[in-house]
CSV table of C-alpha atoms in Angstrom, one decimal:
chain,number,residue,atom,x,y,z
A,1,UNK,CA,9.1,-20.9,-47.3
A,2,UNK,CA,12.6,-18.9,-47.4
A,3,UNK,CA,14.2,-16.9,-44.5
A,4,UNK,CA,15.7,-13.8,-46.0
A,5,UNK,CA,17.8,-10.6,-44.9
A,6,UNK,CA,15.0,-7.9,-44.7
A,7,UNK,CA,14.8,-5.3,-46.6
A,8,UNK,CA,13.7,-1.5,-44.6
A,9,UNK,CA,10.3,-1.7,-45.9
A,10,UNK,CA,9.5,-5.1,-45.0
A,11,UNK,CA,8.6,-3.2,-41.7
A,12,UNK,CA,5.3,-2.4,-43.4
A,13,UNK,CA,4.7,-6.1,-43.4
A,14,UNK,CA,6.2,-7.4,-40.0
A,15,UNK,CA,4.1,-4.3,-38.2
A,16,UNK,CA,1.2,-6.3,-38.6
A,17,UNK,CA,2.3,-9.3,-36.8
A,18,UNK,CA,4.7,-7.1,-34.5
A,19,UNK,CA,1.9,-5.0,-32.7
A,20,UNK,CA,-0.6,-7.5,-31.3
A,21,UNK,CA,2.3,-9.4,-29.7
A,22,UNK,CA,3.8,-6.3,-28.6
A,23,UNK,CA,0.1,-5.2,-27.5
A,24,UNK,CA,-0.5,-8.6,-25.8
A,25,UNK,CA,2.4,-7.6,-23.5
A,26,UNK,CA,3.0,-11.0,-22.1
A,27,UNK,CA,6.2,-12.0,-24.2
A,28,UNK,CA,8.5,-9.0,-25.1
A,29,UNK,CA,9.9,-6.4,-23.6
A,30,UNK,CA,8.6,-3.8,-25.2
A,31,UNK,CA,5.7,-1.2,-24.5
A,32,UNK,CA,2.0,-2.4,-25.0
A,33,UNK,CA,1.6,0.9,-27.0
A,34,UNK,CA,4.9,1.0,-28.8
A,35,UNK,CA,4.7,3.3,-32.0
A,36,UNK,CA,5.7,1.6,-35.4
A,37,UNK,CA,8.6,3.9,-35.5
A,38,UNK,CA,10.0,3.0,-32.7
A,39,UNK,CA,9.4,-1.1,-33.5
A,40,UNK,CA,11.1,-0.4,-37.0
A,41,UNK,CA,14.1,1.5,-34.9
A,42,UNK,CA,14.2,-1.2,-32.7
A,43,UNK,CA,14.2,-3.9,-35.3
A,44,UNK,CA,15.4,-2.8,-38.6
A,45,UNK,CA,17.6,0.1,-37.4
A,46,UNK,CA,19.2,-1.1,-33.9
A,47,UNK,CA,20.3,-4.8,-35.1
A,48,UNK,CA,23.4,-5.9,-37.5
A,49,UNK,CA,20.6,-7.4,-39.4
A,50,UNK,CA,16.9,-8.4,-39.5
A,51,UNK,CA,15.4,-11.7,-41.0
A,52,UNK,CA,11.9,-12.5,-42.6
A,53,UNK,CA,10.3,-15.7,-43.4
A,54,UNK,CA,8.4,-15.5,-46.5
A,55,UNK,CA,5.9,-17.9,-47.9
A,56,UNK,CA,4.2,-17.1,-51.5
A,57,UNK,CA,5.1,-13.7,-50.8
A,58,UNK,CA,3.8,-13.4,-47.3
A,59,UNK,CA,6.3,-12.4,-44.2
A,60,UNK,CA,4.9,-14.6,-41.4
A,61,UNK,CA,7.8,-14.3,-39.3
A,62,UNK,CA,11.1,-12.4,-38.6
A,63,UNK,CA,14.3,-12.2,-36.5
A,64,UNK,CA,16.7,-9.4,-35.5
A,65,UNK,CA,20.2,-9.8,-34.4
A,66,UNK,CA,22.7,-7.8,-32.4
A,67,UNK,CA,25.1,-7.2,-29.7
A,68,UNK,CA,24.1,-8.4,-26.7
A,69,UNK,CA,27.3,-6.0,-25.1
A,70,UNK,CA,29.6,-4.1,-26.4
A,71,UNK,CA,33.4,-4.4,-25.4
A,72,UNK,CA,34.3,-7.2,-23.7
A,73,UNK,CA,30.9,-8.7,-24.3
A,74,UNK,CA,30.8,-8.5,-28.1
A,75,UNK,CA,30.8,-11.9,-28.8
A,76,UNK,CA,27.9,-12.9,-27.7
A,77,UNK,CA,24.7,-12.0,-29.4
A,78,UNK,CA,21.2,-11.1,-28.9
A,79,UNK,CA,18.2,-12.5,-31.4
A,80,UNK,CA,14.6,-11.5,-30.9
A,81,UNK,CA,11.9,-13.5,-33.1
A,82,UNK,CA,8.2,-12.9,-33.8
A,83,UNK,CA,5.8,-15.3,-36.1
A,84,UNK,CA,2.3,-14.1,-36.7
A,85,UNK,CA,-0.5,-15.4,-35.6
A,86,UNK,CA,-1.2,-17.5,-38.3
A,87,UNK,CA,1.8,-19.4,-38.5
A,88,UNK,CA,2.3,-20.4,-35.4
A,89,UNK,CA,2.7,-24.5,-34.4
A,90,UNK,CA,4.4,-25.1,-37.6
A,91,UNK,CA,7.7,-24.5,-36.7
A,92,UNK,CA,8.5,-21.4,-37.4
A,93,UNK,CA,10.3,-20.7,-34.7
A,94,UNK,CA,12.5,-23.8,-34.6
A,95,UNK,CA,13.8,-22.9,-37.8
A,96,UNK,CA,14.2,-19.3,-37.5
A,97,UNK,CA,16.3,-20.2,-33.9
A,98,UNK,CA,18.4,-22.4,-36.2
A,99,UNK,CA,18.8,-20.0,-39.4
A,100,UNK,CA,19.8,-17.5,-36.4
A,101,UNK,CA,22.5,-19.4,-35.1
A,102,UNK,CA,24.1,-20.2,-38.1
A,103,UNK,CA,24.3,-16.2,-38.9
A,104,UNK,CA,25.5,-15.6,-35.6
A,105,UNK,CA,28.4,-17.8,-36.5
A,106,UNK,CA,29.0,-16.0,-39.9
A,107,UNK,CA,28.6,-12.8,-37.9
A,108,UNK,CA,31.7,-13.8,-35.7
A,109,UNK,CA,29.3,-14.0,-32.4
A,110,UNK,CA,30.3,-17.2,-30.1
A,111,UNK,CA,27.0,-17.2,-28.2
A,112,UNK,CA,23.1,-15.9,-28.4
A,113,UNK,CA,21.9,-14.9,-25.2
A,114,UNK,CA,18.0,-14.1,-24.9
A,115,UNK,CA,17.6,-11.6,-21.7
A,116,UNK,CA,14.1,-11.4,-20.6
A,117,UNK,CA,11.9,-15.1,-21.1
A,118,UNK,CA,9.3,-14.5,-19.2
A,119,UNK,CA,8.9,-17.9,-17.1
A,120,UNK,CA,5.1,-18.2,-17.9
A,121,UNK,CA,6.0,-17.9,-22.1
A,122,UNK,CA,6.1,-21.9,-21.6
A,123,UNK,CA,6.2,-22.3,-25.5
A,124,UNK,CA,9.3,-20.0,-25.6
A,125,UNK,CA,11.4,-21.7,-22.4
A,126,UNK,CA,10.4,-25.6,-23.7
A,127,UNK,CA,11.4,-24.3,-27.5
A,128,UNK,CA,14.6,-22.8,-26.3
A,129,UNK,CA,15.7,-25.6,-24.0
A,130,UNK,CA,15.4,-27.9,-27.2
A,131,UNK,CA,16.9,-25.8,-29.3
A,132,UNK,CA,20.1,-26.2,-26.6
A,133,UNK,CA,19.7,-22.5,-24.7
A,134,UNK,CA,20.6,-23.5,-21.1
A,135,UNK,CA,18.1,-21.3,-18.4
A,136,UNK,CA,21.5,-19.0,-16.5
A,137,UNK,CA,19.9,-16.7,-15.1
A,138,UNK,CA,16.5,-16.4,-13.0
A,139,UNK,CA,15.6,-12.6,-12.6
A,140,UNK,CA,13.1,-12.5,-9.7
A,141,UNK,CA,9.5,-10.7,-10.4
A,142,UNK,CA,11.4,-8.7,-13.3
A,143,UNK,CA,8.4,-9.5,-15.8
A,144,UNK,CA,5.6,-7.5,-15.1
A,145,UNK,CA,2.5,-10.1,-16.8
A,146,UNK,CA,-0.7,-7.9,-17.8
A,147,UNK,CA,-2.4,-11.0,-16.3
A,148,UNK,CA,-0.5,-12.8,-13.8
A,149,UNK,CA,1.1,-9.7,-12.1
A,150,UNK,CA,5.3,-9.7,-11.5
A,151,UNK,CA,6.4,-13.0,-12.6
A,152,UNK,CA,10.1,-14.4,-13.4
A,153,UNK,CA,12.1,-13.6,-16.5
A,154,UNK,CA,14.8,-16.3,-17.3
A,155,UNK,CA,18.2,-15.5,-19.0
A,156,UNK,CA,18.4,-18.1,-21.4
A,157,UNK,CA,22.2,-19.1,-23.2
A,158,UNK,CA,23.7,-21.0,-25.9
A,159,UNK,CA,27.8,-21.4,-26.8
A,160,UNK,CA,28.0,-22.0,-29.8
A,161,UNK,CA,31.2,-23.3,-30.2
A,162,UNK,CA,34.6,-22.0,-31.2
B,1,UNK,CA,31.4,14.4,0.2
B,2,UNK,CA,28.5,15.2,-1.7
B,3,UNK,CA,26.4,13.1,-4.3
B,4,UNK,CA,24.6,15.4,-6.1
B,5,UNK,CA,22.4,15.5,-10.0
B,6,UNK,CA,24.6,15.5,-12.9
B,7,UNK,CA,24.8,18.5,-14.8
B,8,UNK,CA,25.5,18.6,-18.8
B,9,UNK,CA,29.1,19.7,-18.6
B,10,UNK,CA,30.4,17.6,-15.2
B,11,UNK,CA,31.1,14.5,-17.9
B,12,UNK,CA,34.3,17.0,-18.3
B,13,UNK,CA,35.1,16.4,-15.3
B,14,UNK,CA,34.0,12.7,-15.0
B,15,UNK,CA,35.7,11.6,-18.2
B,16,UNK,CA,38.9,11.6,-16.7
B,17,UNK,CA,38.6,8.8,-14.6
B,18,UNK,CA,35.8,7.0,-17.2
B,19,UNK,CA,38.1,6.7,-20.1
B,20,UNK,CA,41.2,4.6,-18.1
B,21,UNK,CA,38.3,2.3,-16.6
B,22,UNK,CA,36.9,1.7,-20.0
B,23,UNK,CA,40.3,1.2,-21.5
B,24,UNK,CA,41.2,-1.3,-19.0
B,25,UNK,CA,38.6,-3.3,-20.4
B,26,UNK,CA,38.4,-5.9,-17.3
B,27,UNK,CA,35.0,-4.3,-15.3
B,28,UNK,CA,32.4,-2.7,-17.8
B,29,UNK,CA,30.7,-3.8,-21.5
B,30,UNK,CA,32.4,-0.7,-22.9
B,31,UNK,CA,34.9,-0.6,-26.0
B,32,UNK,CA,38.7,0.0,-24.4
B,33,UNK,CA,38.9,2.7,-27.3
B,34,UNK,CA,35.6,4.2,-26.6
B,35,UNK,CA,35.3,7.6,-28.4
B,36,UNK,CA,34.2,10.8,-25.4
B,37,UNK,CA,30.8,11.8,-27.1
B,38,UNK,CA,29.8,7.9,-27.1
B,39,UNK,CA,30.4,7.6,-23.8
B,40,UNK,CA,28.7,10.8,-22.8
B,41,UNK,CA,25.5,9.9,-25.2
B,42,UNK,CA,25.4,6.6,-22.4
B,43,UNK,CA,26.1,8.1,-19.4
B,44,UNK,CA,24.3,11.8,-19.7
B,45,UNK,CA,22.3,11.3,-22.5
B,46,UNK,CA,20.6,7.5,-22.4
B,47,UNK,CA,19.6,7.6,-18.7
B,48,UNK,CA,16.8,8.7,-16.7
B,49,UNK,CA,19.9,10.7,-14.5
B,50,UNK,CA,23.6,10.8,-13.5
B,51,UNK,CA,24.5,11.6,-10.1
B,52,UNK,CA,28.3,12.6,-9.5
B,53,UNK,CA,30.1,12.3,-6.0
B,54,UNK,CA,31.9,15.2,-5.6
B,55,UNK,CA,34.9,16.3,-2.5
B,56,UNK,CA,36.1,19.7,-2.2
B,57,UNK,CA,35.2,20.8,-5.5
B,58,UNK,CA,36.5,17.5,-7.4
B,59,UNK,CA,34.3,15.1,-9.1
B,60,UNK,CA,35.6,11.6,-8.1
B,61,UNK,CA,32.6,9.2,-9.0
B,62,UNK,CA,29.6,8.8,-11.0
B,63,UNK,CA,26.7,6.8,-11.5
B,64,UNK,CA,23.7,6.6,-13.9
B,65,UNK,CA,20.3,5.0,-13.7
B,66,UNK,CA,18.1,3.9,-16.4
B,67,UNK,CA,15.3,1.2,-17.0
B,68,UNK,CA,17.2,-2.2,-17.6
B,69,UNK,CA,13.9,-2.8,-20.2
B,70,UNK,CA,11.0,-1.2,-21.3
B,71,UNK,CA,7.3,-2.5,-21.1
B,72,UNK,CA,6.5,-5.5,-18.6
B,73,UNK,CA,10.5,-4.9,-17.6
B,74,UNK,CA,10.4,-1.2,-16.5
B,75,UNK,CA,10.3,-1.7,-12.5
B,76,UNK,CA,13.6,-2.5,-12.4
B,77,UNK,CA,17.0,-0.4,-13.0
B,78,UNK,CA,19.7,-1.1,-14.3
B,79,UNK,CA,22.7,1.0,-12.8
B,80,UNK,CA,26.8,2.0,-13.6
B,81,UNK,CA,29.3,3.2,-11.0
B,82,UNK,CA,32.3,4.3,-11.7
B,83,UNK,CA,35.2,5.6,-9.0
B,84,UNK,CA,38.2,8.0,-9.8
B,85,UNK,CA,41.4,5.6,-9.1
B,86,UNK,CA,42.3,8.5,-6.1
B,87,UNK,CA,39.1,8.0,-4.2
B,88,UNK,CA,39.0,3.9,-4.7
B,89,UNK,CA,39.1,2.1,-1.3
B,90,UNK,CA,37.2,4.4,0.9
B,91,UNK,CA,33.8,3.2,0.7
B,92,UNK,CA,32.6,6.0,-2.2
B,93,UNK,CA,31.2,2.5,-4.1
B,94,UNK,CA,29.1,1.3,-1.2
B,95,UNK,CA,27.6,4.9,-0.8
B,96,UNK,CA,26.6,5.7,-4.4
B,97,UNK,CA,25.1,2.4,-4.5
B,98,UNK,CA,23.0,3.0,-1.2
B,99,UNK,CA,22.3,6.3,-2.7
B,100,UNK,CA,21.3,4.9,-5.8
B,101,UNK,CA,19.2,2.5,-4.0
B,102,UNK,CA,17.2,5.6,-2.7
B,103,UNK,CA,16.8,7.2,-5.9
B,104,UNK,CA,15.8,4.0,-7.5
B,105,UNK,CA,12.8,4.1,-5.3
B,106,UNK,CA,11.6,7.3,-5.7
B,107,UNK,CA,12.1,6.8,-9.6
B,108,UNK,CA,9.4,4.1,-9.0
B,109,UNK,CA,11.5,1.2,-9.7
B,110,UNK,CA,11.1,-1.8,-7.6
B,111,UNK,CA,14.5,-3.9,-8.6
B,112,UNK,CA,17.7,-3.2,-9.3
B,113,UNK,CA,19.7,-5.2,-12.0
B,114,UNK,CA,23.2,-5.8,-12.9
B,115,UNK,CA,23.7,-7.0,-16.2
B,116,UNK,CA,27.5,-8.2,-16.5
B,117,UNK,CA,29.8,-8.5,-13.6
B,118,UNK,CA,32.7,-10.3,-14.7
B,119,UNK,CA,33.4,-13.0,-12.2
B,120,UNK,CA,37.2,-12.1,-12.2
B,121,UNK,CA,35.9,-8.5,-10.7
B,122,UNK,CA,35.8,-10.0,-7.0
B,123,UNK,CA,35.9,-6.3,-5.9
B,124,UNK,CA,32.8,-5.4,-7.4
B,125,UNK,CA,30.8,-9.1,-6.3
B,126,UNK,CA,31.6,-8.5,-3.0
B,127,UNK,CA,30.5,-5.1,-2.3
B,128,UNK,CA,27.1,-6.1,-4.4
B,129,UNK,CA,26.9,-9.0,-2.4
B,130,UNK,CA,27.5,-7.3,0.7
B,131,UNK,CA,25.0,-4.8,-0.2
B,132,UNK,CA,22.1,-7.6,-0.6
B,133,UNK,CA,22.7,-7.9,-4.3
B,134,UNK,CA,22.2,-11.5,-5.2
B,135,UNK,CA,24.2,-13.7,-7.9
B,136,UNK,CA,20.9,-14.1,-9.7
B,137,UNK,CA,22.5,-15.5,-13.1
B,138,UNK,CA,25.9,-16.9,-14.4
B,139,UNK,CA,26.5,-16.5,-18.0
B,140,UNK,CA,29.5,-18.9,-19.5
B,141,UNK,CA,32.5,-17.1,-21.2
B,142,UNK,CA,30.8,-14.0,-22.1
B,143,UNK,CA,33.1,-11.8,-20.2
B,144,UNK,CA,36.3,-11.4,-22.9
B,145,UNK,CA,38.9,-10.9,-20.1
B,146,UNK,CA,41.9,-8.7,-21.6
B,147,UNK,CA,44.5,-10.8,-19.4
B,148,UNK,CA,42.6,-14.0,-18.9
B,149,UNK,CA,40.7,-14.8,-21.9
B,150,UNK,CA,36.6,-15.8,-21.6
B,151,UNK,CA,35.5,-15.4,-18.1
B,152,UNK,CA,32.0,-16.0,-17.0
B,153,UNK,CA,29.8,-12.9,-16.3
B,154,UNK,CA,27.4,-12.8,-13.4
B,155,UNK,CA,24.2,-10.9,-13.3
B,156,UNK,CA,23.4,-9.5,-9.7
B,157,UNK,CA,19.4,-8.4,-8.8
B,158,UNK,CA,18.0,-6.9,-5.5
B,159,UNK,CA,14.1,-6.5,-5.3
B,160,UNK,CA,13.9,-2.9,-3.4
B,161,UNK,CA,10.7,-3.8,-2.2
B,162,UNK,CA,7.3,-3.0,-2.9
């Protein structure tokens, strides 16, 4: 497995994975019916850069990273990660979160800052929280769960050093 | 006084007073050397609508409205104020804010969400506070203070009701 920078048409290969969590609507802030060419704005365009993990030539997981703020808020950064279905409970994310923070460093960004967890996304908050991402913010009824109705959205937050 | 819609051409009259709060670069996540069409693509352009206070033909505060996230996250707002230096002090904050409150509403949203307050802008905490805004979040050092170096930033939510 290798995490590399993404190339534009990789898109064609994260889609897949992209739209049934997107769909699912219980993770991410994005529309249940978002387009592909608004995902591919969102994550190949928007970001300073977008990551895929590749195994024998499969993507089964990427990562975009950005600007969280602009201004006085540049130095902290905003990652967003998604691992297909298959790959998931291996560890994907774990090392993603890690290759993330060490090209957030290289980017000149002091923190990552994740916006919008929603509280039930259990696998997400326990991940994080071992990964070192404190929980700074509790935003309440802000996630809107297709099951579970308006539910908490943590702001989670890591320095990561000088 | 009246608040009234935004038209196209008002961020003439609005950019006055926008570009020495921006170059300050103490209160919002704006560059200090933002460029005039940027900062009319996120104030007239990006929103759902811009409301300008205007007295006696003068156009001495502004505010926009927008989602704060799409998907599971579009109930709640996210909001910008901004208040010619001549007009500060006379309650113009406090009565955009209630009228954005209003307008929230009727746009459907249910919340109302402040990203990034620095916590060296007592000004602004109190009046959010005072308006039932609630500290809902505290994020370390990502507030790059011009004078005092990495302040933390607070993010301030009030649920408009249901």
């Amino acid at each position: 497995m290798q995490i590399r920078e993404a190339a534009q048409d990789d898109f064609e290969r994260i889609w897949p994975f992209f739209n049934p969590i997107a769909s699912a609507g219980d993770t991410c802030a994005y529309p249940r019916d978002i387009s592909k060419q608004e995902a591919k704005r969102l994550w190949m365009h928007l970001p300073d850069k977008t990551f895929v993990a590749e195994e024998r030539g499969e993507i089964i997981g990427a990562y975009y990273i950005k600007a969280n703020h602009d201004g006085p808020g540049k130095h902290v950064c905003n990652c967003g990660y998604m691992v297909s279905e298959k790959a998931r409970g291996a560890g994907l994310g774990t090392l993603m979160c890690k290759h993330s923070q060490k090209i957030a460093l290289k980017l000149g960004y002091k923190a990552i800052q994740f916006n919008f967890v929603a509280e039930t996304n259990r696998l997400a908050v326990h991940l994080w929280s071992k990964l070192g991402f404190e929980i700074v913010g509790r935003l309440p009824k802000a996630f809107n769960h297709p099951e579970k109705g308006y539910v908490d959205a943590l702001v989670m937050y890591k320095w990561l050093g000088d």
